[in-house]
XYZ file of C-alpha atoms in Angstrom:
286
model
C -168.234 -178.661 6.452
C -165.718 -181.127 4.961
C -162.958 -178.516 5.188
C -164.024 -177.649 8.738
C -163.538 -181.299 9.675
C -160.498 -181.586 7.629
C -158.741 -178.751 9.421
C -159.800 -180.395 12.811
C -158.237 -183.535 11.938
C -154.994 -182.215 10.639
C -154.390 -179.758 13.764
C -152.418 -181.437 16.776
C -152.966 -180.666 20.386
C -150.086 -179.673 23.054
C -150.487 -183.399 24.544
C -149.711 -184.971 21.227
C -146.817 -182.744 20.585
C -145.353 -183.500 23.815
C -145.767 -186.846 23.220
C -144.051 -186.739 19.844
C -141.035 -184.754 21.449
C -140.552 -187.325 24.185
C -140.771 -190.272 21.555
C -138.131 -188.345 19.593
C -135.981 -188.021 22.714
C -136.076 -191.601 23.314
C -135.364 -192.182 19.836
C -132.079 -190.056 19.947
C -131.144 -191.975 23.215
C -131.521 -195.453 21.309
C -129.846 -194.166 18.287
C -126.623 -193.004 20.325
C -126.458 -192.793 23.945
C -122.881 -191.117 24.243
C -123.921 -188.444 21.492
C -126.973 -187.728 23.983
C -124.958 -187.276 26.660
C -122.226 -185.347 24.777
C -125.049 -182.810 24.007
C -126.429 -182.844 27.355
C -122.734 -182.014 28.687
C -122.586 -178.998 26.000
C -125.849 -177.908 27.056
C -124.592 -177.755 30.858
C -121.677 -176.001 29.896
C -123.292 -173.293 27.916
C -125.852 -172.536 30.398
C -123.419 -172.302 33.432
C -120.964 -170.492 31.399
C -123.528 -167.841 30.360
C -124.602 -167.537 34.000
C -121.053 -166.921 35.251
C -120.228 -164.667 32.675
C -123.260 -162.448 32.914
C -122.318 -162.068 36.838
C -118.746 -161.611 36.580
C -119.289 -159.486 33.605
C -121.240 -157.419 36.134
C -118.951 -157.418 38.711
C -116.078 -156.659 36.092
C -117.667 -153.390 35.113
C -118.386 -152.093 38.510
C -114.880 -152.878 39.416
C -113.526 -150.954 36.614
C -115.032 -147.639 37.914
C -113.962 -148.241 41.059
C -110.322 -149.309 40.300
C -109.970 -145.837 38.508
C -110.118 -144.090 41.644
C -108.703 -147.086 44.025
C -105.592 -148.833 42.725
C -105.892 -151.737 45.307
C -108.994 -152.943 43.296
C -106.821 -153.809 40.160
C -105.903 -157.401 41.370
C -109.844 -158.078 41.598
C -110.237 -156.823 38.055
C -107.966 -159.253 36.979
C -109.621 -162.070 38.779
C -113.075 -161.236 37.495
C -111.985 -160.950 33.899
C -110.351 -164.203 34.101
C -113.571 -165.669 35.478
C -115.467 -163.967 32.470
C -113.174 -165.212 29.793
C -113.855 -168.970 31.443
C -117.263 -168.591 31.126
C -117.258 -167.338 27.623
C -114.844 -170.391 26.790
C -117.638 -172.607 28.454
C -120.160 -171.351 26.446
C -118.025 -171.483 23.048
C -117.180 -175.466 23.911
C -120.949 -175.988 25.117
C -122.101 -174.847 21.529
C -119.396 -176.917 19.871
C -120.415 -179.920 21.492
C -124.021 -179.289 20.574
C -123.599 -178.469 17.352
C -121.242 -181.733 16.604
C -123.734 -183.993 18.491
C -126.826 -182.702 16.498
C -124.987 -183.344 13.353
C -124.120 -186.986 13.976
C -127.751 -187.342 15.558
C -129.201 -186.149 12.266
C -126.991 -188.374 10.342
C -128.125 -191.513 12.513
C -131.759 -190.509 12.336
C -131.985 -190.035 8.744
C -130.496 -193.786 8.250
C -132.731 -195.215 11.001
C -136.027 -193.694 9.135
C -134.937 -194.378 5.679
C -134.400 -198.032 6.466
C -137.314 -197.934 8.867
C -139.708 -196.515 6.451
C -138.725 -199.099 3.873
C -139.107 -201.943 6.427
C -142.634 -200.974 6.895
C -143.572 -200.951 3.285
C -142.454 -204.492 3.013
C -144.714 -205.495 5.591
C -148.134 -203.924 4.441
C -150.193 -205.992 2.646
C -150.712 -205.883 -1.409
C -154.075 -204.758 -1.224
C -153.333 -201.690 1.047
C -151.200 -200.380 -1.885
C -154.395 -200.148 -3.964
C -156.434 -198.520 -1.309
C -156.966 -194.633 -1.973
C -156.356 -193.350 1.664
C -153.564 -195.578 2.323
C -151.705 -194.724 -0.904
C -152.117 -190.764 -0.155
C -150.726 -191.531 3.074
C -147.728 -193.358 1.827
C -147.061 -190.786 -0.570
C -147.117 -188.408 2.068
C -144.504 -190.508 3.969
C -142.338 -190.969 1.007
C -141.581 -187.267 0.169
C -140.617 -186.646 3.720
C -139.390 -189.866 5.563
C -135.640 -189.012 4.835
C -135.507 -185.474 6.443
C -138.529 -184.802 8.808
C -137.432 -187.047 11.744
C -133.943 -186.319 11.667
C -135.237 -182.389 11.601
C -137.451 -183.367 14.591
C -134.652 -185.089 16.473
C -132.771 -181.786 16.329
C -135.827 -179.627 17.138
C -136.761 -181.806 20.262
C -132.949 -181.250 21.538
C -133.057 -177.531 21.151
C -136.454 -177.358 22.803
C -135.577 -179.406 25.458
C -132.232 -177.446 26.049
C -133.841 -174.082 25.693
C -136.588 -175.038 28.405
C -134.085 -176.265 30.721
C -131.783 -172.886 30.036
C -135.029 -170.661 30.774
C -135.605 -172.588 34.140
C -132.266 -172.150 34.918
C -131.994 -168.575 34.288
C -135.167 -167.683 35.752
C -134.139 -169.780 39.179
C -131.122 -167.217 39.600
C -132.578 -164.367 38.837
C -135.423 -165.260 41.275
C -133.019 -165.686 44.046
C -132.279 -161.896 43.860
C -136.109 -160.790 43.855
C -138.873 -163.534 43.650
C -141.344 -161.549 41.614
C -138.838 -160.956 38.699
C -139.548 -164.090 37.288
C -143.542 -164.152 36.899
C -143.040 -160.350 35.953
C -140.634 -161.261 32.723
C -143.151 -164.347 32.129
C -146.105 -161.958 31.631
C -144.341 -159.773 29.752
C -143.253 -162.644 27.091
C -146.435 -164.321 26.842
C -147.477 -161.983 24.141
C -144.460 -162.902 22.033
C -144.671 -166.547 22.637
C -148.244 -166.274 21.440
C -147.176 -164.140 18.113
C -144.696 -166.670 17.549
C -147.170 -169.656 17.476
C -148.656 -167.552 14.419
C -145.919 -167.904 12.217
C -145.410 -171.381 12.839
C -148.669 -172.020 11.008
C -146.803 -170.806 7.329
C -145.059 -173.731 5.357
C -142.100 -173.466 2.811
C -143.274 -174.655 -0.104
C -146.174 -176.349 -2.256
C -145.507 -180.062 -0.925
C -146.473 -178.736 2.508
C -150.048 -178.156 1.280
C -152.821 -180.521 1.830
C -155.037 -182.280 -0.771
C -153.967 -182.641 -4.283
C -151.811 -179.736 -5.415
C -148.590 -181.320 -3.591
C -149.177 -184.612 -5.876
C -149.667 -182.189 -8.874
C -146.541 -180.531 -8.386
C -144.649 -183.644 -7.845
C -146.005 -185.079 -10.806
C -145.271 -182.209 -13.291
C -141.755 -181.948 -11.591
C -140.803 -185.648 -12.297
C -142.231 -185.427 -15.981
C -140.318 -182.146 -16.580
C -137.081 -184.076 -15.580
C -137.322 -187.215 -17.679
C -136.697 -187.577 -21.353
C -139.711 -189.671 -22.350
C -141.937 -187.232 -20.666
C -140.366 -184.396 -22.161
C -140.759 -185.917 -25.765
C -144.435 -186.062 -25.049
C -144.779 -182.656 -23.628
C -143.188 -181.032 -26.779
C -145.151 -183.317 -29.335
C -148.152 -182.163 -27.847
C -147.082 -178.716 -26.852
C -147.972 -178.938 -23.406
C -145.036 -176.911 -21.958
C -146.889 -173.762 -21.654
C -149.776 -175.214 -20.100
C -147.714 -177.144 -17.314
C -145.706 -174.485 -16.589
C -148.807 -172.137 -16.110
C -150.186 -174.766 -13.763
C -147.366 -174.913 -11.730
C -146.950 -171.046 -11.820
C -150.776 -170.840 -10.581
C -149.900 -173.047 -7.684
C -146.996 -171.638 -6.492
C -148.591 -168.109 -6.562
C -151.519 -169.176 -4.559
C -149.478 -170.916 -2.193
C -147.114 -167.618 -1.835
C -149.984 -165.190 -1.251
C -151.516 -167.868 1.439
C -147.849 -167.784 3.298
C -147.437 -163.915 2.875
C -151.046 -163.486 4.227
C -150.241 -165.869 7.305
C -147.183 -163.756 7.897
C -148.412 -160.331 7.492
C -151.540 -160.895 10.025
C -148.735 -162.291 12.578
C -146.512 -159.245 12.097
C -149.337 -156.936 13.502
C -148.841 -158.661 16.681
C -145.215 -159.699 16.618
C -144.202 -156.060 16.437
C -146.388 -154.576 19.314
C -145.497 -157.964 21.412
C -141.615 -157.188 20.796
C -142.243 -153.790 22.101
C -144.052 -155.002 24.888
C -141.525 -157.578 26.026
C -138.461 -154.884 25.863
C -140.709 -152.810 28.002
C -140.804 -155.440 30.631
C -137.207 -156.366 30.607
C -136.201 -152.682 30.445
C -138.205 -152.019 33.492
C -136.589 -154.835 35.346
C -133.297 -153.721 34.733
C -134.032 -150.287 35.897
C -135.226 -151.859 39.077
C -132.154 -153.961 39.622
C -130.005 -150.620 39.075
């Protein structure tokens, strides 16, 4: 019963997730408005470049077959080739601007989160440091405050860009045939659901809930300190501590492999289903 309640408590709803993304985007805006605008410009250039280069590339291939028998089409071939190159250039410039601004915002967010976390620690009552629940919360924040928020800023920007890009491409495709957009979306749903299963997998022991993360950090801290190494060797506790760490990591890795294995049984068919939908659409357009 306790474990079930704990799992429910640690889960996050879609509404909370979107509110968190909104707060992160506002934080990025407050940290550096010029860099957010520059990232937006890069996203617009990439989306427009992708649409232009895709369309002009298709026209170019069509004209190449026509120009083989009709020399008057050669000038058109060069014109569409120039447009295709310009589109690819726009894509590359867009990605460059987005990559640069994300790195800058990552550094700014890391600086903000570090200073803000320490400022909040200075405002906490001394008695709260001795409260078990609040102490555990501080320990969790302490192990990730320097990189979790910077990572979230990048993820929020990428997610916003991906959504805008998807809407733009679907809107353009829908002008050719209105049914293509919902048709493709139906074929993409299984892939999206399958990918959410892999999101449950962690990276290392410190992402585990409960005492294991604290035990891991405690042993790691002792192993790297000369004073504790003296005690470990004097008590001949090296093998016991190493065995404890090895068992924790082994349990964690087995858990992650089980998550990924179960997800792969769905991801494989979902990807095949997605390709079938896209191929069906392309055949119809031909």
